[in-house]
PDB file of C-alpha atoms and ligand atoms in Angstrom:
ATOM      1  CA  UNK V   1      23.726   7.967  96.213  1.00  0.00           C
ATOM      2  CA  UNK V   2      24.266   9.679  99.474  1.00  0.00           C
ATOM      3  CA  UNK V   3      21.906  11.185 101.684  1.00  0.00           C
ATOM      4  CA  UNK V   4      22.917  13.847 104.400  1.00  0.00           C
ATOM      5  CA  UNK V   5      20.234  14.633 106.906  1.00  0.00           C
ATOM      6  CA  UNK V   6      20.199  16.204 110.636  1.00  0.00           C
ATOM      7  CA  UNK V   7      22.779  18.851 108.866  1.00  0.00           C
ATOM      8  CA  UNK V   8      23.973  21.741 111.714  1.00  0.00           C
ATOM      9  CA  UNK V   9      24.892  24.731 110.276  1.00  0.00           C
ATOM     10  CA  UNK V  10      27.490  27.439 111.428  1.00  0.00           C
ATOM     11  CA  UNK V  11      24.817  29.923 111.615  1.00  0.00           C
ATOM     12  CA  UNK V  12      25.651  34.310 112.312  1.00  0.00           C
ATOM     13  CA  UNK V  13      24.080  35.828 115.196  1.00  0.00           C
ATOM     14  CA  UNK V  14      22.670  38.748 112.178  1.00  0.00           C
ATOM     15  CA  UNK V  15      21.561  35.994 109.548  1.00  0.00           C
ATOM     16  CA  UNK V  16      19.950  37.837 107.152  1.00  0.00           C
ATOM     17  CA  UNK V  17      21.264  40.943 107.360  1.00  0.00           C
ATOM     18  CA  UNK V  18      23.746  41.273 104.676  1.00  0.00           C
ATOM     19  CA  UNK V  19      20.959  40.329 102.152  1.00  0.00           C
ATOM     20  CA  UNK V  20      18.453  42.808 103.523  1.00  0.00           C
ATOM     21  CA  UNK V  21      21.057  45.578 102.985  1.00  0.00           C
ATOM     22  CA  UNK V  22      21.289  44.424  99.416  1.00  0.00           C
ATOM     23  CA  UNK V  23      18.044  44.690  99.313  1.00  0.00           C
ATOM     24  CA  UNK V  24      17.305  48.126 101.037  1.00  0.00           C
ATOM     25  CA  UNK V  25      20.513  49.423  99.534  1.00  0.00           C
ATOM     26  CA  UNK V  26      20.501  50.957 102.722  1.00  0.00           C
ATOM     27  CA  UNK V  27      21.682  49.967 106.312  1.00  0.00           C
ATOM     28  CA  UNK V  28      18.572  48.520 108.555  1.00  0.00           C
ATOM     29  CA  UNK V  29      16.781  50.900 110.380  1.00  0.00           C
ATOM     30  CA  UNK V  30      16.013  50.301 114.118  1.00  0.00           C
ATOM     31  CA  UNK V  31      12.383  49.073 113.535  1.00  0.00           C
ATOM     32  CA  UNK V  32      13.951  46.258 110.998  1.00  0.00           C
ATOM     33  CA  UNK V  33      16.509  45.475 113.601  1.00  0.00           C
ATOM     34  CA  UNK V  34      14.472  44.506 115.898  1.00  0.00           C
ATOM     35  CA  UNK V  35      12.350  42.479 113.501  1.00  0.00           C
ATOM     36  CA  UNK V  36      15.485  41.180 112.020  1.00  0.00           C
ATOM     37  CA  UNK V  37      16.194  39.654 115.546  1.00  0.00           C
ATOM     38  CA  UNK V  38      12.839  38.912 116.160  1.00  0.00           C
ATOM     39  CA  UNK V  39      12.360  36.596 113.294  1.00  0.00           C
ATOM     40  CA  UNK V  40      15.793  34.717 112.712  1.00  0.00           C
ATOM     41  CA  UNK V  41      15.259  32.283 115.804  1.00  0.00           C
ATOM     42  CA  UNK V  42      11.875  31.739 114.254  1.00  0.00           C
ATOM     43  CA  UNK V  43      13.539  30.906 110.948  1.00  0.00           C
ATOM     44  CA  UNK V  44      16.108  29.063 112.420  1.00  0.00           C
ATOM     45  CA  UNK V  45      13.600  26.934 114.721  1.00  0.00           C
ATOM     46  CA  UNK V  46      12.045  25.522 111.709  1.00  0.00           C
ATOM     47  CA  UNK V  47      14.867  24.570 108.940  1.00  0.00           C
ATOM     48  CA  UNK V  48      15.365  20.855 108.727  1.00  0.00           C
ATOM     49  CA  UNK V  49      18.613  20.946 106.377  1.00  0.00           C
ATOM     50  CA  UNK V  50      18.730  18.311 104.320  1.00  0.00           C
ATOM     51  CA  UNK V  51      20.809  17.335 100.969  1.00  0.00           C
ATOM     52  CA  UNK V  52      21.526  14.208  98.300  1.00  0.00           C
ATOM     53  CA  UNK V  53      23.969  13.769  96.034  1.00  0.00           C
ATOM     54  CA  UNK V  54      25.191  11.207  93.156  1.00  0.00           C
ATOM     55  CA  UNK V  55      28.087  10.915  90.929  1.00  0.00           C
ATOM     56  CA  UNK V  56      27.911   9.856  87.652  1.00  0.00           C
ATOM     57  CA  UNK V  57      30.407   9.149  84.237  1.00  0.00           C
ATOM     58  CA  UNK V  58      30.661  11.409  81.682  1.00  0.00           C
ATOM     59  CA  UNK V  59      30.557   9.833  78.346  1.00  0.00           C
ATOM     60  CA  UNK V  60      31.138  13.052  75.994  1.00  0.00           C
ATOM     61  CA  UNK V  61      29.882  16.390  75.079  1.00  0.00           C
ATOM     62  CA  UNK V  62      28.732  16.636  71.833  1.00  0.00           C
ATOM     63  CA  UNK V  63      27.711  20.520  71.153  1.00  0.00           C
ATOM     64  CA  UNK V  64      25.077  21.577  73.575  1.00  0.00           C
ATOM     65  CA  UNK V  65      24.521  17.756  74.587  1.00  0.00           C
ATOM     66  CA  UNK V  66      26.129  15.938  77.604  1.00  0.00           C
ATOM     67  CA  UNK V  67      26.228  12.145  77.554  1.00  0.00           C
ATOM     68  CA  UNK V  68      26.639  10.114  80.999  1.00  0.00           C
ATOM     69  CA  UNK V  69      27.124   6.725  80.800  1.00  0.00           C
ATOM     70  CA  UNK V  70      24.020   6.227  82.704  1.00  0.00           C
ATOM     71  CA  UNK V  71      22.339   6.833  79.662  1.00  0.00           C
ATOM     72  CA  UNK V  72      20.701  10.372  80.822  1.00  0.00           C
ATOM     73  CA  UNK V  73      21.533  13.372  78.814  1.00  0.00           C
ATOM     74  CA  UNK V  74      21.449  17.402  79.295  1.00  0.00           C
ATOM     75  CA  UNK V  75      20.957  19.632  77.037  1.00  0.00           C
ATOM     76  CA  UNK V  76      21.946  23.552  76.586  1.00  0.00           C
ATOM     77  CA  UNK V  77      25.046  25.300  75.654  1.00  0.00           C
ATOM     78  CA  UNK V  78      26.025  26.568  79.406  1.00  0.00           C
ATOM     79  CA  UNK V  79      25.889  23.155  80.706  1.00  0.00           C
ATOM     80  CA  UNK V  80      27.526  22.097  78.170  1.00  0.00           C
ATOM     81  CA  UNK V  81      30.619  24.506  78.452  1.00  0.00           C
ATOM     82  CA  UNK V  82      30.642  23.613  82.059  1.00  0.00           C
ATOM     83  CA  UNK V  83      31.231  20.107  81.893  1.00  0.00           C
ATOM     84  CA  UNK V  84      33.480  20.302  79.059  1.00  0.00           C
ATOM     85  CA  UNK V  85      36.823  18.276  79.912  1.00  0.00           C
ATOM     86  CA  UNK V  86      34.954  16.931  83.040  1.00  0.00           C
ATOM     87  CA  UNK V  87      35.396  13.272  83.423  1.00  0.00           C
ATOM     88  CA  UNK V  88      32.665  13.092  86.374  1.00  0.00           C
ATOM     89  CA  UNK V  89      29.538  14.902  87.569  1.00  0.00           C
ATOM     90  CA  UNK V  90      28.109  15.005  90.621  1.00  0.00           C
ATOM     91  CA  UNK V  91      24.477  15.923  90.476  1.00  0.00           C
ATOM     92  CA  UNK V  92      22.525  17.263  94.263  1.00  0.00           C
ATOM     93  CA  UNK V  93      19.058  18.338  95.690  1.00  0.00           C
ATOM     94  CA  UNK V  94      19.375  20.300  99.026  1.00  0.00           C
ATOM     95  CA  UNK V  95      16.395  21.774 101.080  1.00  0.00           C
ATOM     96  CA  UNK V  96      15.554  23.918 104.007  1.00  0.00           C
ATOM     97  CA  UNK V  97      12.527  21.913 104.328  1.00  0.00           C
ATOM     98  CA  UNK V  98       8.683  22.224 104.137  1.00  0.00           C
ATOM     99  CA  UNK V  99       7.918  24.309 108.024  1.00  0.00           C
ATOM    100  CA  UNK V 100      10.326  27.228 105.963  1.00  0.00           C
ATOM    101  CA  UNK V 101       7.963  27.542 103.569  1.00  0.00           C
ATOM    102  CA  UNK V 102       4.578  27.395 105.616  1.00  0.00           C
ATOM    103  CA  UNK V 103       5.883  29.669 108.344  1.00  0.00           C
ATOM    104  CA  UNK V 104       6.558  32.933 105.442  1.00  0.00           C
ATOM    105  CA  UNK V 105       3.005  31.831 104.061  1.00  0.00           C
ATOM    106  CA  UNK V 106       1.692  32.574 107.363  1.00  0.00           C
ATOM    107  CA  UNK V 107       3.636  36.183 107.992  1.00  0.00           C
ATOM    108  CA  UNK V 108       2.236  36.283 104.251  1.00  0.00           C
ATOM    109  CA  UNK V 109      -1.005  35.747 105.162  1.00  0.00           C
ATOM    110  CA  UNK V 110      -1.131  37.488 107.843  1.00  0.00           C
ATOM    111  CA  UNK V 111      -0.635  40.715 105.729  1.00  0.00           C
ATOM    112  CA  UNK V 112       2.829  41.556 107.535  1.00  0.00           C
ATOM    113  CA  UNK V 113       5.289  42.351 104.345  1.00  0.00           C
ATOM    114  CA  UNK V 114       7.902  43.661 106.456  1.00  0.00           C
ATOM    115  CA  UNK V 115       8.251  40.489 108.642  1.00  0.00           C
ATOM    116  CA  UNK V 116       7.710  38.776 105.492  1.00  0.00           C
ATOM    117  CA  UNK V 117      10.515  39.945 103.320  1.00  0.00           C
ATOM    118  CA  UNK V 118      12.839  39.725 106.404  1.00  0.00           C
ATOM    119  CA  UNK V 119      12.136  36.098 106.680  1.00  0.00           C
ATOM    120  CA  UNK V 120      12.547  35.355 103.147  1.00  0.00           C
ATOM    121  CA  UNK V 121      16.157  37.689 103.456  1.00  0.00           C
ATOM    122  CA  UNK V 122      17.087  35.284 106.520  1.00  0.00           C
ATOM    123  CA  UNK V 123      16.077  31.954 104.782  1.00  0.00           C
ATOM    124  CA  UNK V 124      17.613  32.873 101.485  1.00  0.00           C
ATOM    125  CA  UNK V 125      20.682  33.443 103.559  1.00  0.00           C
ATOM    126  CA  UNK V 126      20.570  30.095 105.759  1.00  0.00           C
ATOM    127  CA  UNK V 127      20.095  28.557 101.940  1.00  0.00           C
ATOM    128  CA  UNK V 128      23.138  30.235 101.041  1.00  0.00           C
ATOM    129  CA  UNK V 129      25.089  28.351 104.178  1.00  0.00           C
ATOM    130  CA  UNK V 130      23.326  24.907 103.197  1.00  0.00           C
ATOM    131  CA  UNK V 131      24.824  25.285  99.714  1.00  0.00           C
ATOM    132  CA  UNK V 132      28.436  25.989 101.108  1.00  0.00           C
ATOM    133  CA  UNK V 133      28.039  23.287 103.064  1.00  0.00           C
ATOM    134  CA  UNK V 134      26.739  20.870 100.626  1.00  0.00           C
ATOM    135  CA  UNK V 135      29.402  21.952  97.860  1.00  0.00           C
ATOM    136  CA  UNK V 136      32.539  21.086 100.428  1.00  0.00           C
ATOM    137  CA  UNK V 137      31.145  17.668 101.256  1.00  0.00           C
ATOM    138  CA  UNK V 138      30.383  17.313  97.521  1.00  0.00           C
ATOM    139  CA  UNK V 139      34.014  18.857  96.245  1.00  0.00           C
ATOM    140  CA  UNK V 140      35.497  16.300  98.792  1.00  0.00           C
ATOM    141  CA  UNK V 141      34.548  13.649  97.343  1.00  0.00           C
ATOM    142  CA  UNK V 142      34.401  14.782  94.002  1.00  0.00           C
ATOM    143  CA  UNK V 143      37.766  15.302  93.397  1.00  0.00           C
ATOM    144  CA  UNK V 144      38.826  11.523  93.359  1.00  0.00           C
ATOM    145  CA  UNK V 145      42.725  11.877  91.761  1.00  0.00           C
ATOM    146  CA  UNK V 146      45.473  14.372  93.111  1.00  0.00           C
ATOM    147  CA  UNK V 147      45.387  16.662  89.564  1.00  0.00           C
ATOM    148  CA  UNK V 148      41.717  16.751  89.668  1.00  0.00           C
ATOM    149  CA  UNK V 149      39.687  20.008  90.669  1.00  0.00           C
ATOM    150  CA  UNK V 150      35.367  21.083  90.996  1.00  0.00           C
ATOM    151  CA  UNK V 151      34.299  23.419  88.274  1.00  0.00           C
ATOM    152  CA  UNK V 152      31.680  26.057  89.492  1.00  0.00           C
ATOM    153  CA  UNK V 153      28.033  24.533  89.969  1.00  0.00           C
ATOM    154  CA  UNK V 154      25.360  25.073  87.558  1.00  0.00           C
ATOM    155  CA  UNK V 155      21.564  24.302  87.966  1.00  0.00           C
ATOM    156  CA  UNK V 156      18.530  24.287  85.527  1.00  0.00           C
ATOM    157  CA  UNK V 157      16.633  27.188  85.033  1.00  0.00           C
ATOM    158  CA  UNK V 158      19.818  29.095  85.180  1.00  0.00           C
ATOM    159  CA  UNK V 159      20.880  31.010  81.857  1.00  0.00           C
ATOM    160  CA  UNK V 160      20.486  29.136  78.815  1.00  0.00           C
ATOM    161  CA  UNK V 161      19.804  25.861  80.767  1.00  0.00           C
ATOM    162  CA  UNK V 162      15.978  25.507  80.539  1.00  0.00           C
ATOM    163  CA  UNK V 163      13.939  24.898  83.995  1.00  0.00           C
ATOM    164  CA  UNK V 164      12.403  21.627  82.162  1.00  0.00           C
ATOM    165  CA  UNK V 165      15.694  20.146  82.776  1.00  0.00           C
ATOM    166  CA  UNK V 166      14.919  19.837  85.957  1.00  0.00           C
ATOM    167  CA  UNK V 167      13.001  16.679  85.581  1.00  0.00           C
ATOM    168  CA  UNK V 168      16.474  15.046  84.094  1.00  0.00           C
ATOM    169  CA  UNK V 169      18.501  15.652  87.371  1.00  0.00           C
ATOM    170  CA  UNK V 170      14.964  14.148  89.754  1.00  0.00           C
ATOM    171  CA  UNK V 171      15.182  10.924  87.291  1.00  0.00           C
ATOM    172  CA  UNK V 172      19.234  10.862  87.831  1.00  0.00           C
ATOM    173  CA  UNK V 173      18.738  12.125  91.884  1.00  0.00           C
ATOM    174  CA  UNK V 174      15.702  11.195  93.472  1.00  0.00           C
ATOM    175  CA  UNK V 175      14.374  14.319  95.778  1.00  0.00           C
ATOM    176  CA  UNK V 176      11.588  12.291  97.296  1.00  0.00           C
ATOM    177  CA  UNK V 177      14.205  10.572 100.012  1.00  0.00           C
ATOM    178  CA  UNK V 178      14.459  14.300 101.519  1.00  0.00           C
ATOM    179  CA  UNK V 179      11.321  15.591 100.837  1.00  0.00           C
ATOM    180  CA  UNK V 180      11.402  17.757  97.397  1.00  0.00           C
ATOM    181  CA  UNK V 181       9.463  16.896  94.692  1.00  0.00           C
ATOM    182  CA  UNK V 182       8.463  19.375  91.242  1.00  0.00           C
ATOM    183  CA  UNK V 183       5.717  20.777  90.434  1.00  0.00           C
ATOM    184  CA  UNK V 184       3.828  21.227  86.957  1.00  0.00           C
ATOM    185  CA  UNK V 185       6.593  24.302  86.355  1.00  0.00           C
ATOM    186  CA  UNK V 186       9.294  22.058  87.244  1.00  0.00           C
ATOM    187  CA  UNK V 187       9.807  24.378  90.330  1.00  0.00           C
ATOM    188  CA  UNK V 188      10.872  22.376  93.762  1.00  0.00           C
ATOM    189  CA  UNK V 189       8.577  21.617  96.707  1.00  0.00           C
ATOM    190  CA  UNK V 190       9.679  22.997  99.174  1.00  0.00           C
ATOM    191  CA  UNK V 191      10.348  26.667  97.720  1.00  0.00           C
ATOM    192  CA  UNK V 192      13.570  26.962  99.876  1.00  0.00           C
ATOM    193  CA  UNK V 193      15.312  23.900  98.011  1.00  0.00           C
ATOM    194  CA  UNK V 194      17.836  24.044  95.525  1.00  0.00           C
ATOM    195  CA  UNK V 195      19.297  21.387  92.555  1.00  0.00           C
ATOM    196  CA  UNK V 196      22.711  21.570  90.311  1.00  0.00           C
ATOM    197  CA  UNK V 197      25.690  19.974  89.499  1.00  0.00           C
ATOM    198  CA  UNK V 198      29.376  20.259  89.699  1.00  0.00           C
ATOM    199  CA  UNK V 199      31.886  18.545  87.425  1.00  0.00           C
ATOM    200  CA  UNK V 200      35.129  16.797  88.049  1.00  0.00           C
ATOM    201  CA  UNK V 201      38.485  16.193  86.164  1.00  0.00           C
ATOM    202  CA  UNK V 202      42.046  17.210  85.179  1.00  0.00           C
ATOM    203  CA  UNK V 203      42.667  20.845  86.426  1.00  0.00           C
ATOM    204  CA  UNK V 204      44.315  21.571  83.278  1.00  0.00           C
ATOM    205  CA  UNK V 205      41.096  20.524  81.151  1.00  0.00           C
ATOM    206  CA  UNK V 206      38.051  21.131  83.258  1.00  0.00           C
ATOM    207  CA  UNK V 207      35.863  24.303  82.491  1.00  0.00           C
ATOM    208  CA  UNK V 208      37.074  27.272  84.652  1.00  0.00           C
ATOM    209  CA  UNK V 209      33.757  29.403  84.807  1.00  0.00           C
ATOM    210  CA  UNK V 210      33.842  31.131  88.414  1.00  0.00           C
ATOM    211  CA  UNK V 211      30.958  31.172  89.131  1.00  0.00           C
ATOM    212  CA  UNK V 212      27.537  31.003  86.973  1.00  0.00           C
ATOM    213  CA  UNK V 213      26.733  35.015  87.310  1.00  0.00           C
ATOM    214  CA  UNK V 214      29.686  35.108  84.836  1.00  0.00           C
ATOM    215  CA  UNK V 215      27.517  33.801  82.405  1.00  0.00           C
ATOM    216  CA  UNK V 216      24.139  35.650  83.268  1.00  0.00           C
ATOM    217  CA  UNK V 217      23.086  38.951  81.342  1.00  0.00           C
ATOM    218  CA  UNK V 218      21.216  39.939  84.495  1.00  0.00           C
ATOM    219  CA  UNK V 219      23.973  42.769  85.714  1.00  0.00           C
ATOM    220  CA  UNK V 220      22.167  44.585  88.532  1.00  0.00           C
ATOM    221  CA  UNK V 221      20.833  41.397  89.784  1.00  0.00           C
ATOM    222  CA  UNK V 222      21.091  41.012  93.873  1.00  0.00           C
ATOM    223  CA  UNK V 223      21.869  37.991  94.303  1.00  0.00           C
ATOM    224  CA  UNK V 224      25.000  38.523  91.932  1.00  0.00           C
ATOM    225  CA  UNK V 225      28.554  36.737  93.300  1.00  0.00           C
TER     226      UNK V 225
HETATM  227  S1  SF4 I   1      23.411  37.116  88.344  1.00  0.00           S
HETATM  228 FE1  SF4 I   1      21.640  36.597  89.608  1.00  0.00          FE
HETATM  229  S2  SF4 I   1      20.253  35.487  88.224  1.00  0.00           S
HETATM  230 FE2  SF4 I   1      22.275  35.514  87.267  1.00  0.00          FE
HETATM  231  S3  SF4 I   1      23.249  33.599  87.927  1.00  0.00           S
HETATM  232 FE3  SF4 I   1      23.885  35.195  89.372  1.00  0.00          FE
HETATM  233  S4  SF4 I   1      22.411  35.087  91.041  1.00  0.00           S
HETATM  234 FE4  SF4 I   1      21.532  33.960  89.310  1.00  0.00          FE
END
């Protein structure tokens, strides 16, 4: 199990902005510039970027069932597919940390929307970095023989791989070292945290799903790749 903590980020100047523009549909207007600028050193001020990761055997995939050797097992047809011809797994937790969370609650609070949806746009988006991050570290060490290659990553609660799941990956990857635990809905504490897995093995056998969008129904989703 490794544990990466104190992670710097190669962060934009205009964090955020692409996201917010997704979500406007529109370019910003000067009032949401200036906000936009306004809050990202806030944002930025409080992250605390931190990530673990495991690898584990795969024994088989039976149907909708995975089988490590550790004796765990998923369940559901996506994750399933994914890890399909995938000899390893490596399973991860990342988070942006708790202050992320309580510093929207207080814009929330506060009754600013505005400043509130721009700070979840510019946290969603330093997220977004801490995943990119994570996955190279993760692909690097995941791909352990010269005709091996990553298949795409896949978490629970994504389609047809039930949020309950979640509790699986916590037993197999323990989110208490950097701070994220689940709550009664199997959601993570902090809010701004996010779990999956990519699998490992033979180019020429592994799954070669792009990414998971290609696999959700939800077509005019924003956060589509
Ligand atoms: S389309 Fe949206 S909901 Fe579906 S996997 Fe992609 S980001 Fe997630």
């Amino acid at each position: 199990m490794e544990t990466l903590d104190n992670i710097k980020l190669d962060i934009p100047l205009d964090i955020g902005r692409d996201f917010l523009e997704k979500v406007m549909g529109a370019a910003l207007n000067a009032p949401m510039e200036r906000l936009l600028e306004e809050k990202a050193s806030k944002c930025i001020d409080s992250i605390a970027p931190k990530a673990i990761f495991d690898r584990f055997e795969i024994e088989k995939v039976d149907g909708d069932l995975v089988y490590f050797t550790s004796a765990d097992l998923f369940n559901g047809p996506h994750i399933s597919k994914i890890l399909t011809g995938s000899k390893t797994a490596i399973l991860y937790i990342y988070t942006l940390g708790n202050n992320v969370d309580r510093i929207i609650n207080e814009e929330s609070l506060a009754g600013d929307t505005l400043a509130t949806i721009i700070m979840d746009a510019i946290t969603t988006s330093l997220l977004e970095l801490l995943g990119d991050f994570v996955g190279e570290k993760i692909k690097k060490q995941g791909i352990e023989e010269q005709n091996w290659s990553s298949t795409c990553t896949y978490s629970p609660g994504q389609y047809k791989w039930t949020i309950e799941e979640q509790k699986i990956l916590f037993k197999m990857v323990d989110g208490k070292r950097i701070g994220v635990e689940l709550n009664q809905s199997y959601l993570m504490v902090p809010f701004k945290s996010v779990s999956g897995v990519y699998g490992f093995g033979p180019e020429d056998r592994i799954d070669k799903t792009r990414v998971a969008c290609d696999l959700c129904p939800r077509e005019n989703c924003i956060g589509r790749r």
